[in-house]
Amino acid sequence: MKVLVLGGAGYIGSHVCLELMEAGHSVCVFDNLSSGTRDNLFAGEKFIEGDIMNPSDLAAAMADGIEAVIHMAAFKAAGESMEAPEKYARNNISGTINVLNAMTAAGVRYFVFSSSAAVYGEPEYLPIDEKHPKNPENFYGYTKLEIEGLLAWYDKLKGLKYAALRYFNAAGYDIQNRVTGLEKNPANLLPVIMEVAAGMRSELKIFGDDYDTVDGTGVRDYVHVTDLAKAHVSALEHLARGRDSLVVNLGSEEGLSVKQILEAARRLSGQAVPAVTVARRPGDPAKLVAGSARAKELLGWQAEHSDVDTLVRTSWQVYKSRMKS
Ligand code: UD1
């Protein structure tokens, strides 16, 4: 298929593009390079520098025989979304409406959307399956939930076939070491630890060690970005076979604590990785773990590279090349 990948020069987008090309699809990357980077563009891709806030950019990109859209062009910092909701409303919600309307106008029927575990909010039970109540704790999560609602209506009214993929914590780098672009100003745990290991920042701040978890630090379900990328290809092919739209969790179904990741990073990098415990970060639940049975049932998907050593090793191979001596 001819696939337009919005946000294809970003961290997850670049991995999705590689998996799409490996599966024989033709890829057009559309990115405004605000978080994405040209380092993440690959031979064989077409690249359009464009913005989802600009309907004419989208119309031009879709005029070229595009059959499907994968949409990953969004802001994702949960904390920032509470301080600057306008920014998230504009880009994540209005921007996606622009995308859906451009697709409708161009007759593009298949849509794969990056949703998030943030739609659930504080867990009422674990593991979190798709039926879990949706009460986002932050505005970022609300934007994702709002779009899921829009997708159901565009399906009903316009025949759009979509897959909303609720990622848990994306982490790691391409198993084959083809992606080398670093995230700009990361706030997520693994890239922060990697920056400390590579001498790019002085220490890791552990946000609380008094949670009711295995070692007191926050537990999350980290899913390897190559696993995530493969799920996008499977979801697209599922829709193209004429199947119904779907909403699925993508997680490893395993929990890892901050300290477990930190210890693996120290062991695998051979670096000291200084860390200090500070206050809890507001809005952080103690533990989030996915139930991903629906993805297995509908897409035949399950995480294969999401063990702690693979997550850390594939990240370190990228960061160590940036080491300050
Ligand atoms: C959040 C969102 C998730 C979103 C992701 C993308 C929620 C509930 N989750 O994940 O949907 O896709 O961001 O950015 O809104 N930690 C530290 N020190 C650090 C950074 C993190 O101790 O410097 C800890 C956190 O307290 C947490 C864990 O590491 O326990 C993971 O944090 P992070 O990587 O920021 O992801 P989430 O907040 O889980």
mmCIF file of C-alpha atoms and ligand atoms in Angstrom:
data_model
loop_
_atom_site.group_PDB
_atom_site.id
_atom_site.type_symbol
_atom_site.label_atom_id
_atom_site.label_comp_id
_atom_site.label_asym_id
_atom_site.label_seq_id
_atom_site.Cartn_x
_atom_site.Cartn_y
_atom_site.Cartn_z
ATOM 1 C CA MET A 1 0.000 0.000 0.000
ATOM 2 C CA LYS A 2 0.976 3.622 -0.403
ATOM 3 C CA VAL A 3 1.115 4.951 3.161
ATOM 4 C CA LEU A 4 1.373 8.542 4.394
ATOM 5 C CA VAL A 5 3.129 8.613 7.786
ATOM 6 C CA LEU A 6 2.418 11.805 9.722
ATOM 7 C CA GLY A 7 5.229 12.337 12.218
ATOM 8 C CA GLY A 8 7.332 9.772 10.345
ATOM 9 C CA ALA A 9 10.619 11.517 11.239
ATOM 10 C CA GLY A 10 9.977 11.153 14.964
ATOM 11 C CA TYR A 11 11.077 8.526 17.435
ATOM 12 C CA ILE A 12 8.236 6.037 16.958
ATOM 13 C CA GLY A 13 7.444 7.174 13.413
ATOM 14 C CA SER A 14 10.920 6.367 12.103
ATOM 15 C CA HIS A 15 10.666 2.812 13.425
ATOM 16 C CA VAL A 16 7.202 2.404 11.896
ATOM 17 C CA CYS A 17 8.515 3.548 8.492
ATOM 18 C CA LEU A 18 11.285 0.936 8.550
ATOM 19 C CA GLU A 19 8.836 -1.865 9.346
ATOM 20 C CA LEU A 20 6.423 -0.665 6.649
ATOM 21 C CA MET A 21 9.155 -0.705 3.998
ATOM 22 C CA GLU A 22 10.359 -4.102 5.192
ATOM 23 C CA ALA A 23 6.807 -5.414 4.682
ATOM 24 C CA GLY A 24 6.824 -4.064 1.100
ATOM 25 C CA HIS A 25 4.766 -0.889 1.548
ATOM 26 C CA SER A 26 5.595 2.433 -0.048
ATOM 27 C CA VAL A 27 6.196 5.232 2.489
ATOM 28 C CA CYS A 28 5.710 8.981 2.322
ATOM 29 C CA VAL A 29 6.886 10.772 5.479
ATOM 30 C CA PHE A 30 5.108 14.011 6.412
ATOM 31 C CA ASP A 31 6.706 15.898 9.309
ATOM 32 C CA ASN A 32 7.208 19.500 10.423
ATOM 33 C CA LEU A 33 10.508 18.501 12.101
ATOM 34 C CA SER A 34 9.493 20.142 15.398
ATOM 35 C CA SER A 35 10.410 16.968 17.289
ATOM 36 C CA GLY A 36 11.406 14.764 14.372
ATOM 37 C CA THR A 37 14.784 14.967 12.677
ATOM 38 C CA ARG A 38 16.209 14.474 9.209
ATOM 39 C CA ASP A 39 18.534 11.854 10.767
ATOM 40 C CA ASN A 40 15.431 9.653 10.930
ATOM 41 C CA LEU A 41 14.743 9.724 7.180
ATOM 42 C CA PHE A 42 15.735 6.651 5.168
ATOM 43 C CA ALA A 43 16.526 5.753 1.581
ATOM 44 C CA GLY A 44 13.411 4.741 -0.307
ATOM 45 C CA GLU A 45 11.086 7.161 1.497
ATOM 46 C CA LYS A 46 9.487 10.231 0.042
ATOM 47 C CA PHE A 47 9.642 13.207 2.440
ATOM 48 C CA ILE A 48 7.259 16.153 2.661
ATOM 49 C CA GLU A 49 8.035 18.928 5.147
ATOM 50 C CA GLY A 50 4.512 19.881 6.164
ATOM 51 C CA ASP A 51 2.282 20.649 9.107
ATOM 52 C CA ILE A 52 -1.024 19.049 10.081
ATOM 53 C CA MET A 53 -2.218 22.529 11.110
ATOM 54 C CA ASN A 54 -2.078 23.442 7.438
ATOM 55 C CA PRO A 55 -4.966 21.793 5.508
ATOM 56 C CA SER A 56 -3.384 22.625 2.154
ATOM 57 C CA ASP A 57 -0.212 20.703 3.118
ATOM 58 C CA LEU A 58 -2.378 17.685 3.949
ATOM 59 C CA ALA A 59 -4.459 17.954 0.773
ATOM 60 C CA ALA A 60 -1.284 18.081 -1.347
ATOM 61 C CA ALA A 61 0.233 15.092 0.475
ATOM 62 C CA MET A 62 -2.902 12.999 -0.023
ATOM 63 C CA ALA A 63 -3.362 13.873 -3.690
ATOM 64 C CA ASP A 64 -0.676 11.399 -4.666
ATOM 65 C CA GLY A 65 -2.554 8.077 -4.573
ATOM 66 C CA ILE A 66 -2.245 7.619 -0.800
ATOM 67 C CA GLU A 67 -4.279 4.622 0.428
ATOM 68 C CA ALA A 68 -3.689 4.809 4.180
ATOM 69 C CA VAL A 69 -2.565 7.262 6.843
ATOM 70 C CA ILE A 70 -0.631 6.509 10.017
ATOM 71 C CA HIS A 71 -0.856 9.475 12.384
ATOM 72 C CA MET A 72 1.878 10.000 14.970
ATOM 73 C CA ALA A 73 2.265 13.783 14.699
ATOM 74 C CA ALA A 74 1.348 14.796 18.239
ATOM 75 C CA PHE A 75 2.727 16.389 21.377
ATOM 76 C CA LYS A 76 3.159 13.810 24.132
ATOM 77 C CA ALA A 77 4.450 15.427 27.319
ATOM 78 C CA ALA A 78 1.725 14.743 29.887
ATOM 79 C CA GLY A 79 3.065 17.363 32.353
ATOM 80 C CA GLU A 80 3.322 20.108 29.728
ATOM 81 C CA SER A 81 -0.246 19.392 28.578
ATOM 82 C CA MET A 82 -1.510 20.514 31.998
ATOM 83 C CA GLU A 83 0.319 23.836 31.702
ATOM 84 C CA ALA A 84 -0.334 24.533 28.010
ATOM 85 C CA PRO A 85 -3.623 22.789 27.138
ATOM 86 C CA GLU A 86 -4.171 25.192 24.192
ATOM 87 C CA LYS A 87 -1.067 23.791 22.497
ATOM 88 C CA TYR A 88 -2.374 20.228 22.899
ATOM 89 C CA ALA A 89 -5.952 21.107 21.918
ATOM 90 C CA ARG A 90 -4.723 22.829 18.774
ATOM 91 C CA ASN A 91 -2.211 20.312 17.510
ATOM 92 C CA ASN A 92 -3.519 17.024 18.883
ATOM 93 C CA ILE A 93 -7.269 17.618 18.450
ATOM 94 C CA SER A 94 -7.704 20.289 15.731
ATOM 95 C CA GLY A 95 -4.722 18.901 13.822
ATOM 96 C CA THR A 96 -6.279 15.431 13.781
ATOM 97 C CA ILE A 97 -9.609 16.862 12.612
ATOM 98 C CA ASN A 98 -7.694 18.442 9.708
ATOM 99 C CA VAL A 99 -6.212 15.033 8.930
ATOM 100 C CA LEU A 100 -9.572 13.247 9.018
ATOM 101 C CA ASN A 101 -11.212 15.870 6.816
ATOM 102 C CA ALA A 102 -8.340 15.758 4.319
ATOM 103 C CA MET A 103 -8.674 11.965 4.206
ATOM 104 C CA THR A 104 -12.419 12.180 3.670
ATOM 105 C CA ALA A 105 -11.958 14.704 0.846
ATOM 106 C CA ALA A 106 -9.288 12.558 -0.824
ATOM 107 C CA GLY A 107 -11.162 9.265 -0.329
ATOM 108 C CA VAL A 108 -8.448 7.699 1.876
ATOM 109 C CA ARG A 109 -10.165 5.029 3.990
ATOM 110 C CA TYR A 110 -7.576 3.466 6.313
ATOM 111 C CA PHE A 111 -6.237 5.198 9.404
ATOM 112 C CA VAL A 112 -3.883 4.020 12.141
ATOM 113 C CA PHE A 113 -3.790 6.301 15.174
ATOM 114 C CA SER A 114 -1.282 6.563 18.026
ATOM 115 C CA SER A 115 -3.433 6.514 21.138
ATOM 116 C CA SER A 116 -2.123 6.030 24.654
ATOM 117 C CA ALA A 117 -2.525 4.254 27.961
ATOM 118 C CA ALA A 118 -3.002 7.804 29.287
ATOM 119 C CA VAL A 119 -6.698 7.477 28.288
ATOM 120 C CA TYR A 120 -7.245 5.244 31.341
ATOM 121 C CA GLY A 121 -5.886 7.453 34.139
ATOM 122 C CA GLU A 122 -5.349 6.019 37.615
ATOM 123 C CA PRO A 123 -5.811 2.229 37.344
ATOM 124 C CA GLU A 124 -8.825 0.669 39.061
ATOM 125 C CA TYR A 125 -7.449 -2.818 38.435
ATOM 126 C CA LEU A 126 -4.421 -4.474 36.817
ATOM 127 C CA PRO A 127 -3.652 -5.531 34.183
ATOM 128 C CA ILE A 128 -5.507 -2.773 32.346
ATOM 129 C CA ASP A 129 -7.635 -4.173 29.521
ATOM 130 C CA GLU A 130 -9.476 -2.109 26.910
ATOM 131 C CA LYS A 131 -12.710 -2.167 28.933
ATOM 132 C CA HIS A 132 -11.081 -0.392 31.884
ATOM 133 C CA PRO A 133 -12.821 2.958 32.640
ATOM 134 C CA LYS A 134 -11.384 5.913 30.765
ATOM 135 C CA ASN A 135 -10.627 8.812 33.130
ATOM 136 C CA PRO A 136 -7.514 10.584 31.840
ATOM 137 C CA GLU A 137 -5.473 12.268 34.579
ATOM 138 C CA ASN A 138 -3.882 14.735 32.204
ATOM 139 C CA PHE A 139 -4.982 16.802 29.230
ATOM 140 C CA TYR A 140 -2.688 14.857 26.914
ATOM 141 C CA GLY A 141 -4.637 11.675 27.689
ATOM 142 C CA TYR A 142 -7.897 13.569 27.174
ATOM 143 C CA THR A 143 -6.821 14.619 23.657
ATOM 144 C CA LYS A 144 -6.255 10.958 22.760
ATOM 145 C CA LEU A 145 -9.629 9.892 24.148
ATOM 146 C CA GLU A 146 -11.389 12.723 22.348
ATOM 147 C CA ILE A 147 -9.898 11.602 19.044
ATOM 148 C CA GLU A 148 -10.913 7.999 19.642
ATOM 149 C CA GLY A 149 -14.483 9.316 19.955
ATOM 150 C CA LEU A 150 -14.161 11.222 16.681
ATOM 151 C CA LEU A 151 -12.844 8.129 14.927
ATOM 152 C CA ALA A 152 -15.907 6.106 15.890
ATOM 153 C CA TRP A 153 -18.127 8.813 14.364
ATOM 154 C CA TYR A 154 -16.078 9.084 11.152
ATOM 155 C CA ASP A 155 -16.327 5.307 10.841
ATOM 156 C CA LYS A 156 -20.115 5.426 11.238
ATOM 157 C CA LEU A 157 -20.700 8.469 9.044
ATOM 158 C CA LYS A 158 -17.889 8.325 6.513
ATOM 159 C CA GLY A 159 -16.831 4.683 6.334
ATOM 160 C CA LEU A 160 -13.359 5.399 7.778
ATOM 161 C CA LYS A 161 -11.684 2.186 8.940
ATOM 162 C CA TYR A 162 -9.327 2.827 11.816
ATOM 163 C CA ALA A 163 -7.058 1.210 14.368
ATOM 164 C CA ALA A 164 -6.496 3.143 17.606
ATOM 165 C CA LEU A 165 -3.366 1.742 19.225
ATOM 166 C CA ARG A 166 -3.082 2.517 22.926
ATOM 167 C CA TYR A 167 0.646 2.443 23.563
ATOM 168 C CA PHE A 168 1.965 1.819 27.028
ATOM 169 C CA ASN A 169 5.559 3.080 27.550
ATOM 170 C CA ALA A 170 7.413 3.053 24.235
ATOM 171 C CA ALA A 171 11.146 2.462 24.717
ATOM 172 C CA GLY A 172 14.291 1.074 23.091
ATOM 173 C CA TYR A 173 15.745 1.554 19.608
ATOM 174 C CA ASP A 174 15.668 -0.402 16.365
ATOM 175 C CA ILE A 175 16.895 -3.971 16.867
ATOM 176 C CA GLN A 176 18.966 -3.636 13.664
ATOM 177 C CA ASN A 177 20.479 -0.298 14.778
ATOM 178 C CA ARG A 178 19.188 1.606 11.740
ATOM 179 C CA VAL A 179 17.655 4.507 13.724
ATOM 180 C CA THR A 180 20.188 6.954 15.132
ATOM 181 C CA GLY A 181 18.226 10.182 15.728
ATOM 182 C CA LEU A 182 17.933 11.152 19.379
ATOM 183 C CA GLU A 183 14.795 12.590 20.948
ATOM 184 C CA LYS A 184 15.040 16.324 21.591
ATOM 185 C CA ASN A 185 14.803 17.299 25.304
ATOM 186 C CA PRO A 186 13.476 13.935 26.479
ATOM 187 C CA ALA A 187 11.456 13.657 29.688
ATOM 188 C CA ASN A 188 10.783 9.903 29.565
ATOM 189 C CA LEU A 189 12.715 7.564 31.803
ATOM 190 C CA LEU A 190 14.896 5.534 29.448
ATOM 191 C CA PRO A 191 16.217 8.404 27.281
ATOM 192 C CA VAL A 192 16.916 10.402 30.460
ATOM 193 C CA ILE A 193 18.907 7.475 31.901
ATOM 194 C CA MET A 194 20.752 7.132 28.598
ATOM 195 C CA GLU A 195 21.661 10.830 28.570
ATOM 196 C CA VAL A 196 23.132 10.442 32.069
ATOM 197 C CA ALA A 197 25.076 7.316 31.023
ATOM 198 C CA ALA A 198 26.458 9.165 27.984
ATOM 199 C CA GLY A 199 27.522 12.196 30.046
ATOM 200 C CA MET A 200 24.904 14.481 28.461
ATOM 201 C CA ARG A 201 23.213 15.228 31.806
ATOM 202 C CA SER A 202 24.512 14.927 35.328
ATOM 203 C CA GLU A 203 22.086 12.637 37.144
ATOM 204 C CA LEU A 204 18.766 10.817 37.035
ATOM 205 C CA LYS A 205 16.082 12.146 39.345
ATOM 206 C CA ILE A 206 14.012 9.221 40.612
ATOM 207 C CA PHE A 207 10.501 10.557 41.161
ATOM 208 C CA GLY A 208 9.692 8.887 44.483
ATOM 209 C CA ASP A 209 10.833 5.623 46.070
ATOM 210 C CA ASP A 210 7.980 5.164 48.529
ATOM 211 C CA TYR A 211 5.350 3.680 46.199
ATOM 212 C CA ASP A 212 3.731 0.358 47.015
ATOM 213 C CA THR A 213 5.794 -1.515 44.416
ATOM 214 C CA VAL A 214 8.577 -4.101 44.332
ATOM 215 C CA ASP A 215 11.284 -1.580 45.331
ATOM 216 C CA GLY A 216 9.273 1.575 46.004
ATOM 217 C CA THR A 217 9.831 3.137 42.555
ATOM 218 C CA GLY A 218 7.218 3.520 39.805
ATOM 219 C CA VAL A 219 6.386 0.449 37.706
ATOM 220 C CA ARG A 220 5.463 0.732 34.029
ATOM 221 C CA ASP A 221 4.848 -1.543 31.068
ATOM 222 C CA TYR A 222 7.703 -0.775 28.656
ATOM 223 C CA VAL A 223 7.111 -1.956 25.115
ATOM 224 C CA HIS A 224 9.941 -2.029 22.608
ATOM 225 C CA VAL A 225 9.512 0.426 19.743
ATOM 226 C CA THR A 226 10.207 -2.302 17.146
ATOM 227 C CA ASP A 227 7.342 -4.320 18.655
ATOM 228 C CA LEU A 228 5.136 -1.227 18.456
ATOM 229 C CA ALA A 229 6.175 -0.606 14.863
ATOM 230 C CA LYS A 230 5.260 -4.156 13.820
ATOM 231 C CA ALA A 231 1.811 -3.695 15.374
ATOM 232 C CA HIS A 232 1.182 -0.713 13.057
ATOM 233 C CA VAL A 233 1.912 -2.841 9.994
ATOM 234 C CA SER A 234 -0.359 -5.631 11.275
ATOM 235 C CA ALA A 235 -3.140 -3.134 12.036
ATOM 236 C CA LEU A 236 -2.923 -1.607 8.572
ATOM 237 C CA GLU A 237 -3.038 -5.002 6.886
ATOM 238 C CA HIS A 238 -5.986 -6.004 9.096
ATOM 239 C CA LEU A 239 -7.960 -2.960 7.906
ATOM 240 C CA ALA A 240 -6.953 -3.488 4.269
ATOM 241 C CA ARG A 241 -8.380 -7.031 4.467
ATOM 242 C CA GLY A 242 -11.770 -5.392 5.073
ATOM 243 C CA ARG A 243 -11.943 -6.105 8.801
ATOM 244 C CA ASP A 244 -13.668 -3.866 11.342
ATOM 245 C CA SER A 245 -12.055 -0.902 13.042
ATOM 246 C CA LEU A 246 -10.346 -1.729 16.324
ATOM 247 C CA VAL A 247 -9.018 -0.265 19.566
ATOM 248 C CA VAL A 248 -6.228 -2.241 21.250
ATOM 249 C CA ASN A 249 -3.654 -1.907 24.002
ATOM 250 C CA LEU A 250 -0.030 -2.421 23.033
ATOM 251 C CA GLY A 251 2.045 -3.451 26.012
ATOM 252 C CA SER A 252 4.446 -6.170 27.092
ATOM 253 C CA GLU A 253 2.184 -7.280 29.984
ATOM 254 C CA GLU A 254 5.262 -7.035 32.265
ATOM 255 C CA GLY A 255 6.030 -4.333 34.802
ATOM 256 C CA LEU A 256 9.512 -2.849 35.294
ATOM 257 C CA SER A 257 10.445 -0.412 38.062
ATOM 258 C CA VAL A 258 12.606 2.689 37.688
ATOM 259 C CA LYS A 259 15.348 1.012 39.719
ATOM 260 C CA GLN A 260 15.224 -2.195 37.640
ATOM 261 C CA ILE A 261 15.813 -0.151 34.479
ATOM 262 C CA LEU A 262 18.518 1.917 36.141
ATOM 263 C CA GLU A 263 20.365 -1.197 37.306
ATOM 264 C CA ALA A 264 20.188 -2.745 33.820
ATOM 265 C CA ALA A 265 21.522 0.517 32.357
ATOM 266 C CA ARG A 266 24.468 0.542 34.776
ATOM 267 C CA ARG A 267 25.258 -3.105 34.037
ATOM 268 C CA LEU A 268 24.960 -2.901 30.252
ATOM 269 C CA SER A 269 26.694 0.463 29.784
ATOM 270 C CA GLY A 270 29.413 -0.025 32.366
ATOM 271 C CA GLN A 271 28.773 3.586 33.434
ATOM 272 C CA ALA A 272 28.055 4.786 36.977
ATOM 273 C CA VAL A 273 24.762 6.596 36.066
ATOM 274 C CA PRO A 274 24.360 8.765 39.196
ATOM 275 C CA ALA A 275 20.805 8.937 40.550
ATOM 276 C CA VAL A 276 19.090 10.831 43.344
ATOM 277 C CA THR A 277 15.623 10.301 44.741
ATOM 278 C CA VAL A 278 13.374 13.364 44.707
ATOM 279 C CA ALA A 279 9.661 13.948 45.402
ATOM 280 C CA ARG A 280 6.974 12.071 43.502
ATOM 281 C CA ARG A 281 5.925 13.640 40.200
ATOM 282 C CA PRO A 282 2.290 14.782 40.395
ATOM 283 C CA GLY A 283 -0.131 12.551 38.483
ATOM 284 C CA ASP A 284 2.170 9.497 38.400
ATOM 285 C CA PRO A 285 0.372 6.254 39.309
ATOM 286 C CA ALA A 286 2.410 3.645 41.236
ATOM 287 C CA LYS A 287 1.962 0.905 38.675
ATOM 288 C CA LEU A 288 0.620 0.516 35.141
ATOM 289 C CA VAL A 289 0.626 -2.831 33.332
ATOM 290 C CA ALA A 290 -1.237 -3.667 30.132
ATOM 291 C CA GLY A 291 -3.467 -6.551 29.291
ATOM 292 C CA SER A 292 -2.750 -7.025 25.585
ATOM 293 C CA ALA A 293 -4.842 -10.126 24.808
ATOM 294 C CA ARG A 294 -7.015 -8.266 22.318
ATOM 295 C CA ALA A 295 -4.014 -7.287 20.159
ATOM 296 C CA LYS A 296 -2.981 -10.920 20.108
ATOM 297 C CA GLU A 297 -6.461 -12.105 19.183
ATOM 298 C CA LEU A 298 -7.170 -9.504 16.487
ATOM 299 C CA LEU A 299 -3.705 -8.813 15.100
ATOM 300 C CA GLY A 300 -1.711 -11.888 16.087
ATOM 301 C CA TRP A 301 0.595 -9.403 17.834
ATOM 302 C CA GLN A 302 2.604 -9.756 20.997
ATOM 303 C CA ALA A 303 5.725 -8.084 22.312
ATOM 304 C CA GLU A 304 8.907 -9.994 21.440
ATOM 305 C CA HIS A 305 11.731 -7.573 22.173
ATOM 306 C CA SER A 306 10.441 -5.868 25.315
ATOM 307 C CA ASP A 307 12.636 -7.520 27.961
ATOM 308 C CA VAL A 308 14.690 -5.090 30.024
ATOM 309 C CA ASP A 309 18.048 -6.056 28.504
ATOM 310 C CA THR A 310 16.869 -5.545 24.915
ATOM 311 C CA LEU A 311 15.226 -2.223 25.798
ATOM 312 C CA VAL A 312 18.408 -0.916 27.412
ATOM 313 C CA ARG A 313 20.946 -2.511 25.037
ATOM 314 C CA THR A 314 19.302 -1.143 21.878
ATOM 315 C CA SER A 315 19.065 2.332 23.440
ATOM 316 C CA TRP A 316 22.642 2.277 24.665
ATOM 317 C CA GLN A 317 24.011 1.343 21.247
ATOM 318 C CA VAL A 318 22.618 4.651 19.959
ATOM 319 C CA TYR A 319 23.535 6.832 22.948
ATOM 320 C CA LYS A 320 27.041 5.505 23.479
ATOM 321 C CA SER A 321 28.022 6.849 20.062
ATOM 322 C CA ARG A 322 27.245 10.365 21.409
ATOM 323 C CA MET A 323 29.376 9.934 24.546
ATOM 324 C CA LYS A 324 31.238 12.937 25.839
ATOM 325 C CA SER A 325 34.784 11.764 26.546
HETATM 326 C C1 UD1 B 1 3.591 9.184 30.106
HETATM 327 C C2 UD1 B 1 2.167 8.953 29.739
HETATM 328 C C3 UD1 B 1 2.080 8.107 28.500
HETATM 329 C C4 UD1 B 1 2.783 8.818 27.387
HETATM 330 C C5 UD1 B 1 4.211 8.948 27.781
HETATM 331 C C6 UD1 B 1 4.900 9.685 26.660
HETATM 332 C C7 UD1 B 1 0.554 8.882 31.540
HETATM 333 C C8 UD1 B 1 -0.040 8.082 32.647
HETATM 334 N N1 UD1 B 1 1.499 8.268 30.822
HETATM 335 O O1 UD1 B 1 4.132 7.942 30.581
HETATM 336 O O2 UD1 B 1 0.752 7.891 28.114
HETATM 337 O O3 UD1 B 1 2.658 8.107 26.178
HETATM 338 O O4 UD1 B 1 4.302 9.699 29.008
HETATM 339 O O5 UD1 B 1 5.691 10.711 27.047
HETATM 340 O O6 UD1 B 1 0.221 10.018 31.328
HETATM 341 N N2 UD1 B 1 10.674 8.734 35.962
HETATM 342 C C9 UD1 B 1 11.679 9.107 36.864
HETATM 343 N N3 UD1 B 1 12.564 10.081 36.482
HETATM 344 C C10 UD1 B 1 12.516 10.687 35.251
HETATM 345 C C11 UD1 B 1 11.500 10.291 34.333
HETATM 346 C C12 UD1 B 1 10.596 9.317 34.733
HETATM 347 O O7 UD1 B 1 11.750 8.586 37.985
HETATM 348 O O8 UD1 B 1 13.343 11.574 34.975
HETATM 349 C C13 UD1 B 1 9.736 7.667 36.337
HETATM 350 C C14 UD1 B 1 8.283 8.121 36.400
HETATM 351 O O9 UD1 B 1 7.951 8.595 37.682
HETATM 352 C C15 UD1 B 1 7.560 6.812 36.052
HETATM 353 C C16 UD1 B 1 8.503 6.135 35.067
HETATM 354 O O10 UD1 B 1 9.785 6.702 35.335
HETATM 355 O O11 UD1 B 1 7.419 5.988 37.180
HETATM 356 C C17 UD1 B 1 8.143 6.355 33.605
HETATM 357 O O12 UD1 B 1 7.956 7.748 33.369
HETATM 358 P P1 UD1 B 1 7.839 8.354 31.891
HETATM 359 O O13 UD1 B 1 8.901 7.771 31.031
HETATM 360 O O14 UD1 B 1 7.794 9.834 32.014
HETATM 361 O O15 UD1 B 1 6.461 7.795 31.309
HETATM 362 P P2 UD1 B 1 4.975 7.837 31.925
HETATM 363 O O16 UD1 B 1 4.771 9.030 32.752
HETATM 364 O O17 UD1 B 1 4.692 6.500 32.499
#
